[in-house]
Coordinates of C-alpha atoms and ligand atoms in Angstrom, one line a residue:
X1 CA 84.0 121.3 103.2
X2 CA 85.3 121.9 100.0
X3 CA 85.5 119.2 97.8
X4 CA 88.7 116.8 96.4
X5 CA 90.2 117.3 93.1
X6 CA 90.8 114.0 92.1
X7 CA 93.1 112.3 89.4
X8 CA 92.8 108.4 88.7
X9 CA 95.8 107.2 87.4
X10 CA 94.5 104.3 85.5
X11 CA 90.6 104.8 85.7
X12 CA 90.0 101.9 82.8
X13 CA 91.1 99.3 85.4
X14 CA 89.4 97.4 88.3
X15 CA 90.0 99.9 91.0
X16 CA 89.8 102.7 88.9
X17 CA 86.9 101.5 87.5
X18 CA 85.5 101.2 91.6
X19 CA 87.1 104.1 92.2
X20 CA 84.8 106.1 89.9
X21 CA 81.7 104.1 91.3
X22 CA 82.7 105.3 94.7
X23 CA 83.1 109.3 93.4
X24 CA 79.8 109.0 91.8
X25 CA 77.7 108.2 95.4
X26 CA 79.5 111.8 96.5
X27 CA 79.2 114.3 93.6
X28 CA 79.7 117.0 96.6
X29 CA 82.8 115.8 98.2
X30 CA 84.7 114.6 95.0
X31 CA 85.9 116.2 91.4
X32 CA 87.8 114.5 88.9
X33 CA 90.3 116.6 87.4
X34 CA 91.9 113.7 85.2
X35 CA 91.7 110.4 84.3
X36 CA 94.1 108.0 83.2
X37 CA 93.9 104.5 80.4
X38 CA 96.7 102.4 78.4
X39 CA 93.8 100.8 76.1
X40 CA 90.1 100.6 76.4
X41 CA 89.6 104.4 74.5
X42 CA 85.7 103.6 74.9
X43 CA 85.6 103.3 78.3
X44 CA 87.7 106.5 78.6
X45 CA 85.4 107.7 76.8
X46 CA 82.2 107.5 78.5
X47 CA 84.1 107.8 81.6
X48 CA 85.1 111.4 80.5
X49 CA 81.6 112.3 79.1
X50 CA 80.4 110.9 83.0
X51 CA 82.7 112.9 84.9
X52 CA 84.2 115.7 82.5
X53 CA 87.2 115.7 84.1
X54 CA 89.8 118.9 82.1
X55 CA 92.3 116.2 81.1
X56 CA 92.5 112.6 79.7
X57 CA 95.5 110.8 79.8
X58 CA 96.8 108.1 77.1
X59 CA 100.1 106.2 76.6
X60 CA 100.4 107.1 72.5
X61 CA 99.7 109.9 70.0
X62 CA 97.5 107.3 67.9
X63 CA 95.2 106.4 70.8
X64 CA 95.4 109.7 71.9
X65 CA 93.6 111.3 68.3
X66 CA 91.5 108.7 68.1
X67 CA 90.2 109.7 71.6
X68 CA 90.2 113.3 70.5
X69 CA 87.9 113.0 67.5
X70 CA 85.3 110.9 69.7
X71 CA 85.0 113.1 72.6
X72 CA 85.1 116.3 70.4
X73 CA 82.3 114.4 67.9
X74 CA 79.9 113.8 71.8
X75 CA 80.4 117.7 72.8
X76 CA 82.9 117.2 75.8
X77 CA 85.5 119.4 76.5
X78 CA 88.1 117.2 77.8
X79 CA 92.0 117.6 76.7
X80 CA 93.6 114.7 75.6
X81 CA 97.2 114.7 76.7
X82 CA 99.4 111.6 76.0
X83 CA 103.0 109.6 77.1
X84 CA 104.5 109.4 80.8
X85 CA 105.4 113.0 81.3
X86 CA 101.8 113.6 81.6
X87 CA 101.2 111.2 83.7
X88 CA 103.2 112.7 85.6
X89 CA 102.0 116.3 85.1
X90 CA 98.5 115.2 86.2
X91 CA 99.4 113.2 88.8
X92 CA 101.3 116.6 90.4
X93 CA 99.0 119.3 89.1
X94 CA 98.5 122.4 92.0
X95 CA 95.2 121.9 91.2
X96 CA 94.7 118.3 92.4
X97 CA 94.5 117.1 96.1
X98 CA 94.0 113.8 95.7
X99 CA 95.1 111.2 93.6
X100 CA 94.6 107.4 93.2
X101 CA 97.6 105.7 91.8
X102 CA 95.9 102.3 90.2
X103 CA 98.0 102.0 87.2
X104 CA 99.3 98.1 87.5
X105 CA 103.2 97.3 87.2
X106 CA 106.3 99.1 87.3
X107 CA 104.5 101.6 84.5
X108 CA 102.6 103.4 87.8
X109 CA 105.8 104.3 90.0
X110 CA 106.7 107.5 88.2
X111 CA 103.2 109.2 88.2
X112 CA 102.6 107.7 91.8
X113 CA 106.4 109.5 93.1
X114 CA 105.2 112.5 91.1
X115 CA 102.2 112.6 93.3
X116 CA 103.9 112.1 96.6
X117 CA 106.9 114.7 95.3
X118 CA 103.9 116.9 95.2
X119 CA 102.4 116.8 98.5
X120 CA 99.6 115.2 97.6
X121 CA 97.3 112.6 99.0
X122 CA 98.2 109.9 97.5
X123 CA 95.5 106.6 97.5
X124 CA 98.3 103.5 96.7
X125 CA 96.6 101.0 95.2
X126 CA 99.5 100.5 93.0
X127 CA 101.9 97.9 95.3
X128 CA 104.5 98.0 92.6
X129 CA 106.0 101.1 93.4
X130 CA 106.6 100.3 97.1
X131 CA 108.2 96.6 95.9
X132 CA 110.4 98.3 93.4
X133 CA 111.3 101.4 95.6
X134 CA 110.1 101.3 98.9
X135 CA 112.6 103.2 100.7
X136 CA 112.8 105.8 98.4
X137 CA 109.3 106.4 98.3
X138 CA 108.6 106.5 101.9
X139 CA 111.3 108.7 102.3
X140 CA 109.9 111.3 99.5
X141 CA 106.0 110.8 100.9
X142 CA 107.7 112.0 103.9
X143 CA 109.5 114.7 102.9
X144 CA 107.3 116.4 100.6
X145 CA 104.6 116.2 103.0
X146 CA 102.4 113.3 100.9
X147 CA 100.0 111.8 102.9
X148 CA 99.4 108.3 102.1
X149 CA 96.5 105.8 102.4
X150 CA 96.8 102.0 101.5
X151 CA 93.9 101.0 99.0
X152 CA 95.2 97.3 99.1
X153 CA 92.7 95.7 101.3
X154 CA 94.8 94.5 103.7
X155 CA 97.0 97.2 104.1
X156 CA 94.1 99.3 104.4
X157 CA 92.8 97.1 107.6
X158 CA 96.5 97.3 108.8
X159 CA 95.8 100.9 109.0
X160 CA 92.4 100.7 110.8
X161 CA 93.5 99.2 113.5
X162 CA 96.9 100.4 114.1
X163 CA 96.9 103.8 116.6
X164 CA 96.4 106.5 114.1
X165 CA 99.3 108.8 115.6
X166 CA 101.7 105.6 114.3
X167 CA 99.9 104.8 111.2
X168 CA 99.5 108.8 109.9
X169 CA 103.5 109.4 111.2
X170 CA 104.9 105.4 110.9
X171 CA 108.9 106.6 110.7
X172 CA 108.4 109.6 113.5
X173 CA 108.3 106.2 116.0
X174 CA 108.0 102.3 115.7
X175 CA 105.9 99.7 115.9
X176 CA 107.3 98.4 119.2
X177 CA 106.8 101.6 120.9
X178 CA 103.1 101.7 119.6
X179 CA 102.8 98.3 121.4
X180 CA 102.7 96.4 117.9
X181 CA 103.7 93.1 118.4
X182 CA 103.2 91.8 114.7
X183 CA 100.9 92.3 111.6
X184 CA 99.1 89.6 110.6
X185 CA 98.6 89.7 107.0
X186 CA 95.8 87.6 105.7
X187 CA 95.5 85.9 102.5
X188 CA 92.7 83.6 100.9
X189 CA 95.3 81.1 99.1
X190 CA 93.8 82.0 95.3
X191 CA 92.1 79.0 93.6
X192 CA 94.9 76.7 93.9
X193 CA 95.0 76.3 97.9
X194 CA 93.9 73.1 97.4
X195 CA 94.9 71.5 93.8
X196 CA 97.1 68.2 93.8
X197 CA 100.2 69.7 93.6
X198 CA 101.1 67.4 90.7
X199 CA 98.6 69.2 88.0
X200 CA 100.1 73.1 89.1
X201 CA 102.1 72.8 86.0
X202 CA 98.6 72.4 83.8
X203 CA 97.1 75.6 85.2
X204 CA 95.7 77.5 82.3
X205 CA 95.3 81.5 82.4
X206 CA 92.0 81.2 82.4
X207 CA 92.1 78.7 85.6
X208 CA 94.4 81.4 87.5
X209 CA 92.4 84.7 86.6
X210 CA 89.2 82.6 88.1
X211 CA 90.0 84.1 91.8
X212 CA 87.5 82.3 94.4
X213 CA 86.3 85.8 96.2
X214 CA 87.7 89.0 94.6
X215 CA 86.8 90.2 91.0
X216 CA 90.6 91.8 89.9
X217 CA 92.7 93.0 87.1
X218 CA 94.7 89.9 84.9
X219 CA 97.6 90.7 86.6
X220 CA 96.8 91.0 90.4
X221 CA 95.0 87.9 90.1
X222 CA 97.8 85.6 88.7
X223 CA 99.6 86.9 91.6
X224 CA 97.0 85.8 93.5
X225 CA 96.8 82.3 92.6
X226 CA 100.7 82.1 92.9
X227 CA 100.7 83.8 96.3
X228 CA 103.2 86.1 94.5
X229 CA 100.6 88.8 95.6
X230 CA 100.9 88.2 99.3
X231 CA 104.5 88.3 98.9
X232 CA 104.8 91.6 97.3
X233 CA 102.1 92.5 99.6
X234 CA 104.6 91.7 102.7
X235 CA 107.2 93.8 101.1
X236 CA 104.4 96.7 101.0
X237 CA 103.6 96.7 104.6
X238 CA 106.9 96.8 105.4
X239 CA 107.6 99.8 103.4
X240 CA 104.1 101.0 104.5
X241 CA 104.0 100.3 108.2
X242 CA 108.0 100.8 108.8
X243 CA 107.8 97.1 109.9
X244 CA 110.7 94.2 109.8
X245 CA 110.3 91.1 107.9
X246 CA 110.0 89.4 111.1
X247 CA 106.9 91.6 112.0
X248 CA 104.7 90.2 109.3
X249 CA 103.1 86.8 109.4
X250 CA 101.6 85.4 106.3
X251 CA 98.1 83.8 107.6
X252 CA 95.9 81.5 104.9
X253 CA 92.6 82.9 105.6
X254 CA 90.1 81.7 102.4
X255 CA 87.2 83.4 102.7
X256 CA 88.5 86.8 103.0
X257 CA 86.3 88.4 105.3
X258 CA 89.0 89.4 107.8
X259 CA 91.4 91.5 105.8
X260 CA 93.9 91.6 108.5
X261 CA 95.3 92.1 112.0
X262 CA 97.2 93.5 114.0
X263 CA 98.7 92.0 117.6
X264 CA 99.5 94.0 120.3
X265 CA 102.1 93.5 123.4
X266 CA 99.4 93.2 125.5
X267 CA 97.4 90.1 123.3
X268 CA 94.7 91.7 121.5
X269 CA 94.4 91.2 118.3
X270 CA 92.6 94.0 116.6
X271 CA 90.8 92.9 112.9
X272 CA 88.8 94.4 110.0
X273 CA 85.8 92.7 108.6
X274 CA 83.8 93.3 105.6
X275 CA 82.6 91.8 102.0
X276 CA 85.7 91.7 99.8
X277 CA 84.5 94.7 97.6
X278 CA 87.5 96.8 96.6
X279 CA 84.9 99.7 97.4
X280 CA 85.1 99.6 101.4
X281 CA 89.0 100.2 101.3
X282 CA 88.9 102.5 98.7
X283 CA 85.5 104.6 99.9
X284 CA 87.6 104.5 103.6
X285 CA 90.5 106.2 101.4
X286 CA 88.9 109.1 99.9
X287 CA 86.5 110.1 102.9
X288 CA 89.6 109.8 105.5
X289 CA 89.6 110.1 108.4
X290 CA 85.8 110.2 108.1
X291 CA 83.6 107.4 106.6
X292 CA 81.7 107.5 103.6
X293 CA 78.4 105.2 101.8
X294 CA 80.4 102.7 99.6
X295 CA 78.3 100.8 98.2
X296 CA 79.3 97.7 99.4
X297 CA 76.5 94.6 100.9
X298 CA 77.0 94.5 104.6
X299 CA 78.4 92.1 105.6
X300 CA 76.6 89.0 106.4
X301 CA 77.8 86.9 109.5
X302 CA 75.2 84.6 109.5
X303 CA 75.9 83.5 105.6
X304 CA 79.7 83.3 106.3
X305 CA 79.4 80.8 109.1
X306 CA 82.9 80.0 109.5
X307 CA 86.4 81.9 109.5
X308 CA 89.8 79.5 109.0
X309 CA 92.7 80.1 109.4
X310 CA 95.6 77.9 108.1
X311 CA 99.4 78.7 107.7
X312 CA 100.8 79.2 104.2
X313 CA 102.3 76.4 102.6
X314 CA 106.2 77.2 100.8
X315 CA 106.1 74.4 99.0
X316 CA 103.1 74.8 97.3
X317 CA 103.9 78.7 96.9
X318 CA 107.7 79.5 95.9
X319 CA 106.8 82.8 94.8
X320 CA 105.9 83.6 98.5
X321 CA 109.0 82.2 99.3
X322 CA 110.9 84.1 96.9
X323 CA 109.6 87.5 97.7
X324 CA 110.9 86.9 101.0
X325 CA 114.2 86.2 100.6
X326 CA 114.2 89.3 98.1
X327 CA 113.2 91.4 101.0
X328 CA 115.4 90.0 103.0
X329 CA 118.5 90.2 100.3
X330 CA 117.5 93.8 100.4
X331 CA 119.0 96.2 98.0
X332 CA 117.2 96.4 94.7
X333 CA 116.3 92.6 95.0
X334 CA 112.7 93.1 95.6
X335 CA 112.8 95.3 92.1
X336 CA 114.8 92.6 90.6
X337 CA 111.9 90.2 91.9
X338 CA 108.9 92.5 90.5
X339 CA 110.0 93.0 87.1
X340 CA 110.9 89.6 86.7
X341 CA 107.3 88.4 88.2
X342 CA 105.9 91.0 85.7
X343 CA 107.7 89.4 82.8
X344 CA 107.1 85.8 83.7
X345 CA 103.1 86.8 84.3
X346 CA 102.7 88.5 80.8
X347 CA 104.4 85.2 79.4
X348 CA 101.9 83.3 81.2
X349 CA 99.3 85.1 80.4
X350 CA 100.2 85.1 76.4
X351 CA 100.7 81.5 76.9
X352 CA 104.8 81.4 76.6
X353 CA 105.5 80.0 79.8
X354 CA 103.6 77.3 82.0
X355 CA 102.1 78.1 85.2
X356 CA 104.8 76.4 87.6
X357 CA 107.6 78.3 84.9
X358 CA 106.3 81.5 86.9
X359 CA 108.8 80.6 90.2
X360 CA 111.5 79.0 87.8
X361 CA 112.1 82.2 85.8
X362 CA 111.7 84.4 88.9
X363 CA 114.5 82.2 90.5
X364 CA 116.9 82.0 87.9
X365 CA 116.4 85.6 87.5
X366 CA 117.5 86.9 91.0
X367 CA 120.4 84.4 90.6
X368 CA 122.0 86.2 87.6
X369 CA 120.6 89.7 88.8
X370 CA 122.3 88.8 92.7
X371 CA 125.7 91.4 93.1
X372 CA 125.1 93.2 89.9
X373 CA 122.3 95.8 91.2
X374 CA 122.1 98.7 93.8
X375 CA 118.7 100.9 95.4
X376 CA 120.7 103.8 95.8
X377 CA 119.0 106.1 93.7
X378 CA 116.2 105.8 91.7
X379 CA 118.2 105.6 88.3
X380 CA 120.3 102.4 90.0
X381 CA 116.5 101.1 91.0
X382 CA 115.3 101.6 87.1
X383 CA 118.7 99.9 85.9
X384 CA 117.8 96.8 88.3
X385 CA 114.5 96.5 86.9
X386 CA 115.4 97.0 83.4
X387 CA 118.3 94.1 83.7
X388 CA 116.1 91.9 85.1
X389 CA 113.6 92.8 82.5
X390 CA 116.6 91.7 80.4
X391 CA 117.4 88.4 81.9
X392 CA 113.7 87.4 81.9
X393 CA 113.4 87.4 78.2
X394 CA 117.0 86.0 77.4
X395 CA 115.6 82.9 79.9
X396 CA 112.2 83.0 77.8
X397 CA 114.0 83.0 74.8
X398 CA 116.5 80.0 75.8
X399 CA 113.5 77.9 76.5
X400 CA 111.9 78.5 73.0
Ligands
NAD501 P1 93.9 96.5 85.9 O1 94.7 95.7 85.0 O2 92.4 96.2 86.0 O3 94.0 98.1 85.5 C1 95.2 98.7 85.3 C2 95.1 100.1 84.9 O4 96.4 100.6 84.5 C3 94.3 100.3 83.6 O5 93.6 101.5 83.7 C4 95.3 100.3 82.5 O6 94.9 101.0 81.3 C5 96.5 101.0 83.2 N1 97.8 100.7 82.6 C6 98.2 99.4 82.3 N2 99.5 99.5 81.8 C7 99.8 100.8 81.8 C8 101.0 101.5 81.4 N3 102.1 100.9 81.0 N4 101.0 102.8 81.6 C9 99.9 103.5 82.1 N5 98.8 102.9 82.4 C10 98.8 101.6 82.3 O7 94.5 96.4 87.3 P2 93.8 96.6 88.8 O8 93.4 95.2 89.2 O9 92.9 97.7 88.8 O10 95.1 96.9 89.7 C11 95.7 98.2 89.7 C12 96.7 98.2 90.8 O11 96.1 98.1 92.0 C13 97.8 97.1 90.7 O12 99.0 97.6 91.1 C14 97.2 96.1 91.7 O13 98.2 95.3 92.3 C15 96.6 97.0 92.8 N6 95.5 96.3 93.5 C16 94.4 95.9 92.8 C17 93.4 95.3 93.6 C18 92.1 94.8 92.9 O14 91.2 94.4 93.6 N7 92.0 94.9 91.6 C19 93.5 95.1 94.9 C20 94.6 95.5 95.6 C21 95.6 96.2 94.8
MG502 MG1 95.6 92.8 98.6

């Protein structure tokens, strides 16, 4: 079989960084044809001197010489391109089959649509793109032929155990007709499941990148602890999956083992297991629809003992709650929602907002944004985003 031509649209980061672990085990099925970095120019560079891959994108013409002089000072003969448009170039090159969209925010939805408007397949790790523009990405994928695999974990065991004439085609049928009766979307609750709900407004960054199972980028895993994550996660696999709101149950699961069901008419529920390694989903993505060596432990039953289950808690969680009523608003709320949670978890993160301000700002956002956006086109998408990009500083700025 001849092998993929890969790009990995941000190959610094966690999953790009598994990504490339995974690639390495198969020199014979996979090539990289270009990688992708906002910062960390060393990495990018031993990652290019590893894999030679003929391009090397970075955000800025700075970076971007000081890249060039180091790779062309060890002997490798990797171009360094730089800015979005060739992001987008790589991400759509005739030359590549295959591409892993694992940039984090808003930042990756251009490259990722670039890839699907290309036919490619496209491995979405990137849940940004489908919060911000769901319909409009699913209709492209479909269009241009794209073929699309769910990296997320979950969405990934979605798609294991859904028939695979619905999963590889979801908007040719539905899920009733494929006897779905509802996806059950596990989540571990992040490291605050069980914190008196009185010190939430102390959580430091450092307490809210500490994530109980998974190892993750800075941003995933304050979603995580604010259960933001399973909300944009919800508005994923309904994008993904062609699936209501009301086919999606939220289920507290905290030792995220099982990374998901599905329930059919008849009452089986169908599940993936495995060690939470980011490896498994994305090994199952590149080798599809065969299976692959990922590296990952196996799992062990015997040392997990116990699987609970508990329902999510609202009160505890607003940003769950909000990303629900976004998707439910429909419209551009749920890019409204995304770029304010991007703005209020950078602010966290730098220390300009406390931890139970992440929900406030979010709130007050959609409130001014409600009425004043449309999804219509992409352009109307990037104007929601960018207003509510607006309104998030103006409220961080108020509160100074
Ligand atoms: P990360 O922060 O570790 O890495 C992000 C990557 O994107 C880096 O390569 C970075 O250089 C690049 N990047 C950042 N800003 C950029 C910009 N403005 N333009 C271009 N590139 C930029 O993030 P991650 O944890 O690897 O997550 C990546 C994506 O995958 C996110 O959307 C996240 O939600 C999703 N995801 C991650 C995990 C996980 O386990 N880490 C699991 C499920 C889904
Ligand atoms: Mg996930």
């Amino acid at each position: 079989m001849a092998p993929q031509i890969l790009t990995v649209l941000g190959s610094t980061g966690s999953i790009g960084v598994s990504t490339l672990d995974v690639v390495a085990r198969h020199p014979e099925r996979f090539r990289i044809h270009a990688l992708t970095g906002a910062t960390q120019l060393e990495k990018l560079h031993d990652q290019c001197l590893a894999f030679s891959p003929r391009y090397v994108v970075v955000l800025a013409e700075p970076a971007a010489e000081t890249l060039r002089a180091r790779l062309r000072a060890s002997g490798s003969e990797t171009e360094v391109l730089c800015g979005e448009a060739a992001l987008e170039r790589v991400a759509s090159d005739p030359a590549v089959t295959t591409v892993m969209a694992a940039i984090v925010g808003a930042a990756g939805m251009r490259p990722t649509l670039a890839a699907a408007r290309a036919g490619k397949r496209v491995l979405l790790a990137n849940k940004e793109t489908l919060v911000l523009a769901g319909r409009l990405f699913m209709d492209e994928a479909t269009r241009c032929g794209a073929t699309l695999l769910p990296i997320d974990s979950e969405h990934n065991a979605i798609f294991q155990v859904l028939p695979r004439a619905y999963r590889e085609a979801p908007y040719a049928g539905t899920l009733c007709a494929a006897g779905v009766k509802r996806i059950l979307l596990t989540a571990s609750g992040g490291p605050f499941r069980q914190r008196p709900l009185a010190t939430l407004a102390d959580v430091t960054p450092e307490e809210a990148v500490r994530h109980p199972n998974w190892s993750m980028g800075r941003k995933i895993s304050v979603d995580s602890a604010s259960m933001m994550n399973k909300g944009l996660e919800v508005i994923e696999a309904r994008w993904l999956f062609n699936a209501d709101v009301d086919d999606i149950a939220v289920v507290v699961h905290p030792q995220s083992i099982v990374h998901s069901m599905v329930e059919y008419v008849d009452g089986s529920v169908l599940a993936q297991l495995g060690a939470p390694d980011m490896r498994i989903p994305i090994t199952y993505g590149l080798a599809y629809p065969e299976r692959a060596e990922s590296g990952a432990a196996s799992l062990d039953l015997f040392s997990v003992g116990r699987l609970d289950f508990e329902a999510p808690d609202l009160a505890r969680f607003p940003c769950l709650r909000l990303a629900f009523e976004a998707l439910r608003a429909g419209g551009a709320a749920t890019a409204v929602l995304n770029a304010a949670n991007e703005v209020a978890v950078a602010a966290f993160l730098d220390r300009r907002l406390g931890y139970t301000g992440i929900p406030a700002l979010i709130d007050a956002v959609l409130a001014e944004c409600e009425g004043q956006t449309c999804a219509e086109s992409l352009d109307a998408l990037m104007d929601a985003d960018a207003l509510a990009r607006e309104r998030a500083d103006a409220w961080l700025g108020a509160r100074r």
